[in-house]
CSV table of C-alpha atoms in Angstrom, one decimal:
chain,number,residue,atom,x,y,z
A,1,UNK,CA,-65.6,144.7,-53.1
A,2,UNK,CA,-64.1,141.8,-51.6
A,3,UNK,CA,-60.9,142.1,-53.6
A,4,UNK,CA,-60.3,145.1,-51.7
A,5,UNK,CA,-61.2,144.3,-48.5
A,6,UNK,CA,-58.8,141.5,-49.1
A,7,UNK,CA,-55.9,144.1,-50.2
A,8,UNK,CA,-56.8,145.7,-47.0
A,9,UNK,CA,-56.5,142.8,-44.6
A,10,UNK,CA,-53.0,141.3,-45.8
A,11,UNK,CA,-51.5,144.1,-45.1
A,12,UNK,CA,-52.7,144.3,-42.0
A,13,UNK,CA,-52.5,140.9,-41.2
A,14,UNK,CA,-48.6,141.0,-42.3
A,15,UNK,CA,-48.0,143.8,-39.7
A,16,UNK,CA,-49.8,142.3,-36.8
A,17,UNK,CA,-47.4,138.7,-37.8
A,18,UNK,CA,-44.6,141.0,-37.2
A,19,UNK,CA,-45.3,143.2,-34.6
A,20,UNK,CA,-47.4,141.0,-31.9
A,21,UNK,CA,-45.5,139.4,-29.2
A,22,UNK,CA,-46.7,137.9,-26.1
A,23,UNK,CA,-45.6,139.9,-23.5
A,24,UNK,CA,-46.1,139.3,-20.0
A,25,UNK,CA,-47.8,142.2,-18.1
A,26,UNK,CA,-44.5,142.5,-15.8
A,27,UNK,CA,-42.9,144.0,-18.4
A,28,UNK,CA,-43.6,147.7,-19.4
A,29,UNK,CA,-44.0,149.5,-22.6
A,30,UNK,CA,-45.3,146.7,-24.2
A,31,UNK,CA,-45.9,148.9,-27.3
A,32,UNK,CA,-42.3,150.2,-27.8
A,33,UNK,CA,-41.0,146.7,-27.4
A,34,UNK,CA,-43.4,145.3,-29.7
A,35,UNK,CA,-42.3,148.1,-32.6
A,36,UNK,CA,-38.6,146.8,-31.7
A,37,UNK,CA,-39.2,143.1,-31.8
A,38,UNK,CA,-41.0,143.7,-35.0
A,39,UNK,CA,-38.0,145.3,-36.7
A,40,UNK,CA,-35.7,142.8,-35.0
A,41,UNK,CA,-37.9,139.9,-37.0
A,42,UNK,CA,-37.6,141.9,-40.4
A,43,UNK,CA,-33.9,141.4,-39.5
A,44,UNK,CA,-34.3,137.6,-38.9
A,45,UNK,CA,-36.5,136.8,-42.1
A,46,UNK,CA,-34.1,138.7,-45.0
A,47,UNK,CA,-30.9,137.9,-43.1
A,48,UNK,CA,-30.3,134.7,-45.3
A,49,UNK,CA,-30.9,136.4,-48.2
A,50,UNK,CA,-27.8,138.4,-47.3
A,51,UNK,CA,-26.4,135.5,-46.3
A,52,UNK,CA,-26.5,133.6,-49.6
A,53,UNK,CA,-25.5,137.1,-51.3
A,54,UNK,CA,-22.3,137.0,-49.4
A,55,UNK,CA,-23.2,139.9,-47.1
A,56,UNK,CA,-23.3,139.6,-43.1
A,57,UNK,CA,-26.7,138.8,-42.1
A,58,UNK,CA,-28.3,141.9,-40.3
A,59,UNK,CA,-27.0,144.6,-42.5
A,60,UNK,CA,-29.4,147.1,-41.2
A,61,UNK,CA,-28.5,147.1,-37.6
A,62,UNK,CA,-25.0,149.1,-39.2
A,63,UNK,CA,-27.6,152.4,-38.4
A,64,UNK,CA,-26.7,151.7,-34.1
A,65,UNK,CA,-22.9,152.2,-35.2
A,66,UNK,CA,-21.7,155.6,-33.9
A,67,UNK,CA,-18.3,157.2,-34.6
A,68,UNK,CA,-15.8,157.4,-31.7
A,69,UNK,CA,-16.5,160.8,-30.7
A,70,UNK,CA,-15.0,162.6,-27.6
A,71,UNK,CA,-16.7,165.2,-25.0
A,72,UNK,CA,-15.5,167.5,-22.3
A,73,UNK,CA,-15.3,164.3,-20.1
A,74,UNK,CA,-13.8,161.4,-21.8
A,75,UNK,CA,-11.7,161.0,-25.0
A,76,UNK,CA,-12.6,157.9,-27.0
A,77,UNK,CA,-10.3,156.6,-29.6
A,78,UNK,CA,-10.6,153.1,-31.7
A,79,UNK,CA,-7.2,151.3,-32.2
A,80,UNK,CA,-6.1,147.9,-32.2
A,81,UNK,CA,-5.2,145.6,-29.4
A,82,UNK,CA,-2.9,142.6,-30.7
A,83,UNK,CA,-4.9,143.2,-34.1
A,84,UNK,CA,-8.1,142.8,-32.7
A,85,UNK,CA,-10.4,146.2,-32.9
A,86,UNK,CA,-11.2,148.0,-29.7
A,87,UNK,CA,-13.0,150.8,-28.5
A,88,UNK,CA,-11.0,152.5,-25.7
A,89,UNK,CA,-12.5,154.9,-23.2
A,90,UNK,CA,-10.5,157.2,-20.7
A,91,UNK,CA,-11.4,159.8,-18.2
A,92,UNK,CA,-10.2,163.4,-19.2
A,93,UNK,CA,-9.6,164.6,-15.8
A,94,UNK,CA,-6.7,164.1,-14.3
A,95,UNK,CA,-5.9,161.8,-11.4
A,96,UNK,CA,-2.9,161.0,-8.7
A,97,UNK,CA,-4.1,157.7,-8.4
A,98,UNK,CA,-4.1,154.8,-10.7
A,99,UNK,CA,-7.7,154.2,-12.0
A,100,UNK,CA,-9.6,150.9,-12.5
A,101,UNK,CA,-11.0,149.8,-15.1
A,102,UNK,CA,-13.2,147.8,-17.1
A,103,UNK,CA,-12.7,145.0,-20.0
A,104,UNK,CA,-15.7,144.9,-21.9
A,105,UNK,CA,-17.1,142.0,-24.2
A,106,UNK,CA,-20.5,143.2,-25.9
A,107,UNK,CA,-23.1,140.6,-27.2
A,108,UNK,CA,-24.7,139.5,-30.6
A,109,UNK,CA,-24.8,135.8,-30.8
A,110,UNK,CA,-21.7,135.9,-31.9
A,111,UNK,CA,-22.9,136.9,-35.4
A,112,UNK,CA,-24.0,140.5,-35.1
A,113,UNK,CA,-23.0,143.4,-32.5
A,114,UNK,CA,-20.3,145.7,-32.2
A,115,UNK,CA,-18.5,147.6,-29.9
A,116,UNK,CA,-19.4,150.7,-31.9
A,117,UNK,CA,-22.7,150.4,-31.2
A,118,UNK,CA,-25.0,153.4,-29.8
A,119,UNK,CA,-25.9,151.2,-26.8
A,120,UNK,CA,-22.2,150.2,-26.0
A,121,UNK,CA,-20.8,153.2,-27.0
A,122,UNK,CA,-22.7,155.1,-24.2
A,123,UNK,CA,-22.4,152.2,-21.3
A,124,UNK,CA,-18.9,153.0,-21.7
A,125,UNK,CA,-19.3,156.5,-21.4
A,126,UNK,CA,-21.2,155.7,-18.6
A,127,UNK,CA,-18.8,153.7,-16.7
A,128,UNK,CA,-15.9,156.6,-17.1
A,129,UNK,CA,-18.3,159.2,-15.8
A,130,UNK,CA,-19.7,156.9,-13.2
A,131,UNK,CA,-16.9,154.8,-12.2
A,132,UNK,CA,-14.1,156.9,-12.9
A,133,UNK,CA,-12.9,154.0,-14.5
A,134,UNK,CA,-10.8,153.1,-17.8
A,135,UNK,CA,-12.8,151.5,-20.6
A,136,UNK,CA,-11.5,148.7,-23.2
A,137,UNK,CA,-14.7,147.5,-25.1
A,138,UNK,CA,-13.7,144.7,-27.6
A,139,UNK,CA,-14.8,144.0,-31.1
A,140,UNK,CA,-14.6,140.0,-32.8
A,141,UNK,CA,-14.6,138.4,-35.7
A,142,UNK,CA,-18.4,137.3,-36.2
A,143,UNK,CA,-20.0,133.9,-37.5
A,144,UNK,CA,-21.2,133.0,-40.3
A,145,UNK,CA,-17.8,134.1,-41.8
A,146,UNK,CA,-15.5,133.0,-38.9
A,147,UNK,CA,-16.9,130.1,-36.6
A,148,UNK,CA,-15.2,129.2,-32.8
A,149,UNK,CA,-12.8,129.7,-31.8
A,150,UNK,CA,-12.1,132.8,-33.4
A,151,UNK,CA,-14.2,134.8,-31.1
A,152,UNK,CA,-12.9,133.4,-28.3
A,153,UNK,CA,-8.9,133.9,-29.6
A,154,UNK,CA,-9.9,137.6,-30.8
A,155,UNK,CA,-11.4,138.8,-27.2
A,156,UNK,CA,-8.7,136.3,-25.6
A,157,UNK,CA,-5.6,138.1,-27.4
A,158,UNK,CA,-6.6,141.4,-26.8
A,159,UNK,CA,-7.3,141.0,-23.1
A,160,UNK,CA,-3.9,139.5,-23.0
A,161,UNK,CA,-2.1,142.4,-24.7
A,162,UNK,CA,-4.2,145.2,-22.5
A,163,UNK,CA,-3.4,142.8,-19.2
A,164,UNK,CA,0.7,143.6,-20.0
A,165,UNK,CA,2.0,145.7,-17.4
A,166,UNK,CA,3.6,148.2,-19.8
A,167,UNK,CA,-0.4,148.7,-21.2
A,168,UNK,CA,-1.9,149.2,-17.7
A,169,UNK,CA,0.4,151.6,-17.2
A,170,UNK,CA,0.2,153.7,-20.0
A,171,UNK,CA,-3.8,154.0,-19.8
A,172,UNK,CA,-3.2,155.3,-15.8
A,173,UNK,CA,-4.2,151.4,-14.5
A,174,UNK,CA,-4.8,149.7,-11.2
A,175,UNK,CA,-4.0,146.3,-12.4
A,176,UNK,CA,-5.7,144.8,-8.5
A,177,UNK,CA,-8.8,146.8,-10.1
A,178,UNK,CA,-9.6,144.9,-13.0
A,179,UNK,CA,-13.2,143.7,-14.0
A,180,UNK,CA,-13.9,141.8,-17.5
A,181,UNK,CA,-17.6,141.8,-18.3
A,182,UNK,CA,-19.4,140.9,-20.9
A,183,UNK,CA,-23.7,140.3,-22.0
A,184,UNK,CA,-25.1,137.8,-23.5
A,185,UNK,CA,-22.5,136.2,-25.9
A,186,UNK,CA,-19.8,139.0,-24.5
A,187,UNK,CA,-20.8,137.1,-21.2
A,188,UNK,CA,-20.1,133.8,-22.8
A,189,UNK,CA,-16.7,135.3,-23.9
A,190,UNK,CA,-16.2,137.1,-20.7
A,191,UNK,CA,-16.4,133.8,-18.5
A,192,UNK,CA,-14.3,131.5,-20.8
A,193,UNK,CA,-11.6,134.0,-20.6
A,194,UNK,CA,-11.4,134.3,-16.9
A,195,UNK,CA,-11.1,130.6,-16.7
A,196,UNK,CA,-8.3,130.6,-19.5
A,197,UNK,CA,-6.9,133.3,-17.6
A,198,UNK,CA,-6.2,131.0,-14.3
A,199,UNK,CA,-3.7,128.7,-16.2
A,200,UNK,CA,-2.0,131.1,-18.3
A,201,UNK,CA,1.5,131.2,-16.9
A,202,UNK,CA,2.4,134.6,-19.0
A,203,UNK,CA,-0.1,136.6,-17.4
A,204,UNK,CA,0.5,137.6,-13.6
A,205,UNK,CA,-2.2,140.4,-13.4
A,206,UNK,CA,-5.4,138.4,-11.3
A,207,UNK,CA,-8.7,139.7,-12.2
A,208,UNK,CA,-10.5,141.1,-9.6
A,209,UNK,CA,-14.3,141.2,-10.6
A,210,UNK,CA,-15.9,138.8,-13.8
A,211,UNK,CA,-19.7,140.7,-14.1
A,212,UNK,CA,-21.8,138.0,-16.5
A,213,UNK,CA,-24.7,139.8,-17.8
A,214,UNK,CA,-27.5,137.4,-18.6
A,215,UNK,CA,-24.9,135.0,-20.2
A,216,UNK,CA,-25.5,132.1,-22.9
A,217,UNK,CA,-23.1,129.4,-20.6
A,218,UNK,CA,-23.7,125.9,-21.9
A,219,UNK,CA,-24.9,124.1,-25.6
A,220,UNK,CA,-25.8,121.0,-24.3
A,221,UNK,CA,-29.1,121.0,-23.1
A,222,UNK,CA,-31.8,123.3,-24.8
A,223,UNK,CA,-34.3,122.0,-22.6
A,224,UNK,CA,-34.1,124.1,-19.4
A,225,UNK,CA,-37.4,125.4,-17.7
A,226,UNK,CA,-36.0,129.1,-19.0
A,227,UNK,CA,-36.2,127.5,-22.6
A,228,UNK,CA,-39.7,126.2,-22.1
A,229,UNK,CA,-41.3,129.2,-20.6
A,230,UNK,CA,-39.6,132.1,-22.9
A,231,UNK,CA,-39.2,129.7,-26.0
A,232,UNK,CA,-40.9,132.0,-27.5
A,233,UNK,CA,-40.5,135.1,-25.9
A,234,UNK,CA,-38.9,138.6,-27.4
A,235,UNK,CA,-35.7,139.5,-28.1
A,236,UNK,CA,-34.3,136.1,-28.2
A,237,UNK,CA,-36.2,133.2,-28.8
A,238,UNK,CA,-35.2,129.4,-28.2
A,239,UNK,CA,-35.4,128.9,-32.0
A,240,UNK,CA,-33.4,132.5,-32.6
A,241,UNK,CA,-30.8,130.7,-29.6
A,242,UNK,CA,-30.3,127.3,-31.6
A,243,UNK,CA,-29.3,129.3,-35.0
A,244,UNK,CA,-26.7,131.2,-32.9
A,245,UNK,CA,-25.5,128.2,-31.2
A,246,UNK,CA,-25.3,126.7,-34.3
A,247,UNK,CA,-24.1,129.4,-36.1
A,248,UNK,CA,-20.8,129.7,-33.6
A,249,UNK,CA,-19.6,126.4,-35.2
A,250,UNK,CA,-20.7,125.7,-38.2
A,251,UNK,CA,-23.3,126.3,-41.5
A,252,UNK,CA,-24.3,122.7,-41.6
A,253,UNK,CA,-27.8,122.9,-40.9
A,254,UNK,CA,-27.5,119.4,-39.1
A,255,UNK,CA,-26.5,120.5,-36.3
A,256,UNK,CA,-28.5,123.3,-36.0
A,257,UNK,CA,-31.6,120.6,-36.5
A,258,UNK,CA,-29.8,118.8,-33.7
A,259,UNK,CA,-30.0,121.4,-31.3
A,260,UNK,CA,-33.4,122.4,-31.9
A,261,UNK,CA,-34.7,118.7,-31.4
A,262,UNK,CA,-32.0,118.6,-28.1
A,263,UNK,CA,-30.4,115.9,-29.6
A,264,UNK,CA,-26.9,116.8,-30.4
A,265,UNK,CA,-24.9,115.8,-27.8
A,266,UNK,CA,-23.4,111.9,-28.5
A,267,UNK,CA,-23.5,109.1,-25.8
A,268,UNK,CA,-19.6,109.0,-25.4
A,269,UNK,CA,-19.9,112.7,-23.7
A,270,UNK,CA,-23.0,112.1,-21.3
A,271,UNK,CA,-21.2,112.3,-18.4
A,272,UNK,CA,-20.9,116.3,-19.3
A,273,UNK,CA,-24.7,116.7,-18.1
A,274,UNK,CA,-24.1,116.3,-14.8
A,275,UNK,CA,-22.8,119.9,-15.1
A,276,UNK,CA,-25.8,121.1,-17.0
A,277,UNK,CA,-28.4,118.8,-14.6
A,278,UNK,CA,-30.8,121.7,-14.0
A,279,UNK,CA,-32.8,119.2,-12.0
A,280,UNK,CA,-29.6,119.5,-9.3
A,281,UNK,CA,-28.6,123.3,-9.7
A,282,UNK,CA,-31.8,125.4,-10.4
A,283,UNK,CA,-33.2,127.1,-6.9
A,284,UNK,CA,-36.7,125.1,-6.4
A,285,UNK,CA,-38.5,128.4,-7.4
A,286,UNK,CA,-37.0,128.3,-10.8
A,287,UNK,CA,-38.4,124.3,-11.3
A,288,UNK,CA,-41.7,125.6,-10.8
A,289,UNK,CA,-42.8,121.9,-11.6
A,290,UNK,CA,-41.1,121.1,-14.4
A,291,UNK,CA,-39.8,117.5,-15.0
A,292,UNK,CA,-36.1,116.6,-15.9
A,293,UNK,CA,-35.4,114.9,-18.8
A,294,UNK,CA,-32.3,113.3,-20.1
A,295,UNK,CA,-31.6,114.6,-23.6
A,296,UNK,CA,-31.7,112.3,-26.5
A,297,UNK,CA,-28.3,111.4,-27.8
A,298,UNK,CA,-27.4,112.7,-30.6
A,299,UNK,CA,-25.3,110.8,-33.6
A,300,UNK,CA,-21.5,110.8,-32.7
A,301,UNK,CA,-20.7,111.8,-36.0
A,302,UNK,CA,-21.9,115.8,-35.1
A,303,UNK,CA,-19.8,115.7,-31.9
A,304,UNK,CA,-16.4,114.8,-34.4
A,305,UNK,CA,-17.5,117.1,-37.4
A,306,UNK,CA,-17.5,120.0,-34.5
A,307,UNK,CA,-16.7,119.3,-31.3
A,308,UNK,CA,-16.5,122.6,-30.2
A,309,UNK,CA,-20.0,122.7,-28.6
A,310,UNK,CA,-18.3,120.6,-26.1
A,311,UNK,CA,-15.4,122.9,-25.4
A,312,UNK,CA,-15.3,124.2,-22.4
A,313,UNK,CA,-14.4,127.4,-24.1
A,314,UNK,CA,-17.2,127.8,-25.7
A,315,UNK,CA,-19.6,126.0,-22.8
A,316,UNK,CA,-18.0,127.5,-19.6
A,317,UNK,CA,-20.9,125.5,-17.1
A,318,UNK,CA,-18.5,122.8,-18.0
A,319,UNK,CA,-15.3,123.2,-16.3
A,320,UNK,CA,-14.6,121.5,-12.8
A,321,UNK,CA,-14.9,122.7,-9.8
A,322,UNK,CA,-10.9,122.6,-9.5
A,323,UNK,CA,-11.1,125.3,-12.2
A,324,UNK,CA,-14.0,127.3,-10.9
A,325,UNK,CA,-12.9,127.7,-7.2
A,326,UNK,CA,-10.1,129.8,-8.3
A,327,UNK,CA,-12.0,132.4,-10.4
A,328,UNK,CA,-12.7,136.3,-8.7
A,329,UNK,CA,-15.5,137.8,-7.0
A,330,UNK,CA,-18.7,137.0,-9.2
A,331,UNK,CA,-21.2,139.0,-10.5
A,332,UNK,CA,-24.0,137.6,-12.3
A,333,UNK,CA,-27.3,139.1,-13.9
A,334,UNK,CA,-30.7,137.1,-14.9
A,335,UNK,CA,-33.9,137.7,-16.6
A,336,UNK,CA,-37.2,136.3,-15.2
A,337,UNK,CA,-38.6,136.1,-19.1
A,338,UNK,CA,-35.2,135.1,-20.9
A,339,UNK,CA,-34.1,131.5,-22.5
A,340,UNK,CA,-31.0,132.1,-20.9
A,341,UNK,CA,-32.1,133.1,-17.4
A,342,UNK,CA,-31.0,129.3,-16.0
A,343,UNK,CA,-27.8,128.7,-17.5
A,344,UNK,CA,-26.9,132.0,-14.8
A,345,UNK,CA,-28.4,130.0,-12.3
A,346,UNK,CA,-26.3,127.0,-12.7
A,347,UNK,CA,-23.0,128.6,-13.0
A,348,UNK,CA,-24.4,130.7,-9.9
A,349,UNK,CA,-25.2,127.4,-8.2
A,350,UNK,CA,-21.7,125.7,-9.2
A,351,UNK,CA,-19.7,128.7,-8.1
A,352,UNK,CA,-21.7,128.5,-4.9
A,353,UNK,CA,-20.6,125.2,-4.2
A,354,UNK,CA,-16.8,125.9,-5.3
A,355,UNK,CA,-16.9,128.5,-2.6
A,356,UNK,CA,-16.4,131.3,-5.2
A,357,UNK,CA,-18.2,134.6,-4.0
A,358,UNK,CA,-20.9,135.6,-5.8
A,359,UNK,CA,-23.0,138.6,-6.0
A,360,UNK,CA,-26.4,137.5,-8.2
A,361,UNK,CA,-29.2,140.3,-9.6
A,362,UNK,CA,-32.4,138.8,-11.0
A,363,UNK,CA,-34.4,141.2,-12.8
A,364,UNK,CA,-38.0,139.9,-11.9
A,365,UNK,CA,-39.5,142.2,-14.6
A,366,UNK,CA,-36.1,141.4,-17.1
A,367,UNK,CA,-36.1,140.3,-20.3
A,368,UNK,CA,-32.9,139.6,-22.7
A,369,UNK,CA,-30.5,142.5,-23.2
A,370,UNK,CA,-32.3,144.8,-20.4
A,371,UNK,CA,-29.1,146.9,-20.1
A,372,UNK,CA,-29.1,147.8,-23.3
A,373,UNK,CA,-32.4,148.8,-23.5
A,374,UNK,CA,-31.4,151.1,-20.8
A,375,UNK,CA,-29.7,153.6,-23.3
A,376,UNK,CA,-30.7,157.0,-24.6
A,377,UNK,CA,-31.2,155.7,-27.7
A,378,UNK,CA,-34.2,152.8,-26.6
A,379,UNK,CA,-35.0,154.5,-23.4
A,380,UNK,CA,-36.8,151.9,-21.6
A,381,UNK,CA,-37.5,152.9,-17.6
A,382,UNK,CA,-36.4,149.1,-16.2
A,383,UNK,CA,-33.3,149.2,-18.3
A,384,UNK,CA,-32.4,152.5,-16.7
A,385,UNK,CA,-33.0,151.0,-13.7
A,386,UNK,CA,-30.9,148.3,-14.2
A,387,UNK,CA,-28.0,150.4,-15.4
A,388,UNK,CA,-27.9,152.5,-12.5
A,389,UNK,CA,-27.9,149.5,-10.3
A,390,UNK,CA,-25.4,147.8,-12.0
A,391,UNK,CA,-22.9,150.9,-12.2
A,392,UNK,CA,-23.6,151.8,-8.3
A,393,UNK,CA,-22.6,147.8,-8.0
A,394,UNK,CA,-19.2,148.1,-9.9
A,395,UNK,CA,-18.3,151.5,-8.3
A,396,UNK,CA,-18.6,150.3,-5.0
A,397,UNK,CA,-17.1,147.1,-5.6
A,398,UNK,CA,-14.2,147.5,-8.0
């Protein structure tokens, strides 16, 4: 008898490991995003065996990729943009006027997602309907197998060859009604490229909106108040954030140790937390009594081995404010219950104080990758929400 009582309760001990999550109350459908989290962690646990088979790691999240298929109201075609895949989307209808449009980086950690993705695939349907509006969504080359700053030089070069002139103007594009926007790691992507942008002498074309969609902005400090609330929270957890960080650089588990203890970043380069001090940037309701800490220093030998966690390229929070007060009209998106909710409100906070304008959404209810959730395919009411907001925003603004 009690051998199969205890057949009985692994099993279903295994499936509430996978499938509980604490979830605050705000949020709704706790079920549905329970049964999704759950999948997502399958994902996490058998990715390095793929991994150490040679494969990418989440081979099972190919079943969101969706052919490039057209309708009655916009034609969709994948082609290459200065060798880099893209996803374009145009309007079928004709128009007298020149149309804006939309340069789109989608998210993933750097080491999973695609521009062919259900999700993506149908915000950009949604912005031609909605917006009237051109759409370029970008693929990149992903991490494990390619490490920074491929992703960065991927999105980079094919913004630069749809920015050319003779481009714009074969897609029917207003090149003063430009927006790049990105989420999560695409908002990562999308904000190093608009600072790049500002000093690159070959490109004339000024941006006029950069939309940041709850975007991963700094490496150096792991230790926010957003970290210590949602460390372990759905979707993306602090853990989950470390690997990616980690990930975008390197395979050496040492740093990735590094990051998880907040001890990565070496003496010599301390003076970089003073744009990362969330003790000077974060709103007062955001501290919600939490106590600033310097971060351990980390051995110098990390910082040489890969310095790229403290390129500005890959950490955007830490350009100057000679750099940001020249970037476009702002928009920025944050998640109450996200890791990633406070690196948003720095960059809000700096580009405040650089006089940049800035147009800031936080989802009280939010958690990571909202906007997605707000497709047919996951159908979640505050993701909806969200979208609709976030299109009305962009049509009435770009």
């Amino acid at each position: 008898m009690w051998k199969k009582s205890l057949c009985l309760l692994i099993p279903c001990v295994l499936i509430a490991y996978y499938c509980y999550a604490p979830i605050p109350h705000e949020i709704e459908q706790h079920w549905e995003l329970m049964m999704i989290w759950s999948f997502m962690r399958i994902q996490m646990h058998i990715a390095p065996l793929f991994e150490m088979l040679g494969f990418r790691p989440f081979p099972l999240l190919e079943i969101l990729v969706v052919p490039p298929t057209s309708d009655e109201n916009v034609t969709v075609t994948d082609t290459l943009f200065n060798n880099v895949p893209v996803r374009v989307f145009v309007p079928k209808q004709k128009s007298s006027t020149l149309r804006r449009a939309v340069f789109y980086i989608h998210g993933g950690g750097w080491v999973t997602g695609s521009a062919a993705w259900d999700p993506y695939d149908e915000l950009g349907r949604w912005m031609v309907e909605r917006l009237d509006a051109v759409v370029v969504s970008t693929d990149y080359r992903l991490s494990p197998q390619y490490h920074f700053p491929t992703q960065f030089e991927d999105v980079y070069d094919a913004l630069r060859w749809f920015l050319r002139k003779k481009v714009l103007a074969e897609y029917g594009v207003d090149p003063t009604r430009i927006c790049i926007a990105g989420d999560s790691a695409g908002g990562n992507l999308a904000a190093a490229v608009n600072q790049k942008l500002l000093n690159d002498p070959e490109i004339k074309i000024k941006v006029k909106i950069q939309s940041l969609i709850y975007p991963v902005l700094q490496a150096l400090d792991m230790d926010l108040p957003s970290y210590r609330e949602n460390s372990h929270m759905v979707i993306v957890k602090k853990q989950q954030m470390a690997e990616f960080w980690s990930r975008y650089f390197t395979s050496d588990k040492a740093l990735l140790e590094a990051m998880v203890a907040n001890q990565h970043t070496p003496v010599e380069s301390s003076h970089l937390f003073k744009f990362v001090n969330w003790s000077t940037l974060l709103p007062e309701r955001f501290k919600k009594g939490h106590v600033y800490t310097t971060p351990i220093h980390g051995p110098s030998e990390l910082a040489k081995k890969y310095p790229g966690f403290l390129d500005v390229q890959a950490s955007p929070l830490l350009a100057d404010d000679s750099t940001l007060r020249r970037l476009p009209l702002t928009h920025i998106l944050t998640c109450q219950y996200d890791v990633l909710r406070d690196d948003g409100l720095m960059y809000l906070s700096r580009l405040r104080a650089a006089d940049v304008r800035v147009v800031h959404e936080h989802v009280e209810d939010g958690f990571h990758g909202i906007l997605s959730f707000g497709s047919s395919l996951l159908n979640f009411r505050a993701g909806k929400r969200e979208v609709n907001k976030y299109l009305k925003w962009l049509k009435e603004n770009l």
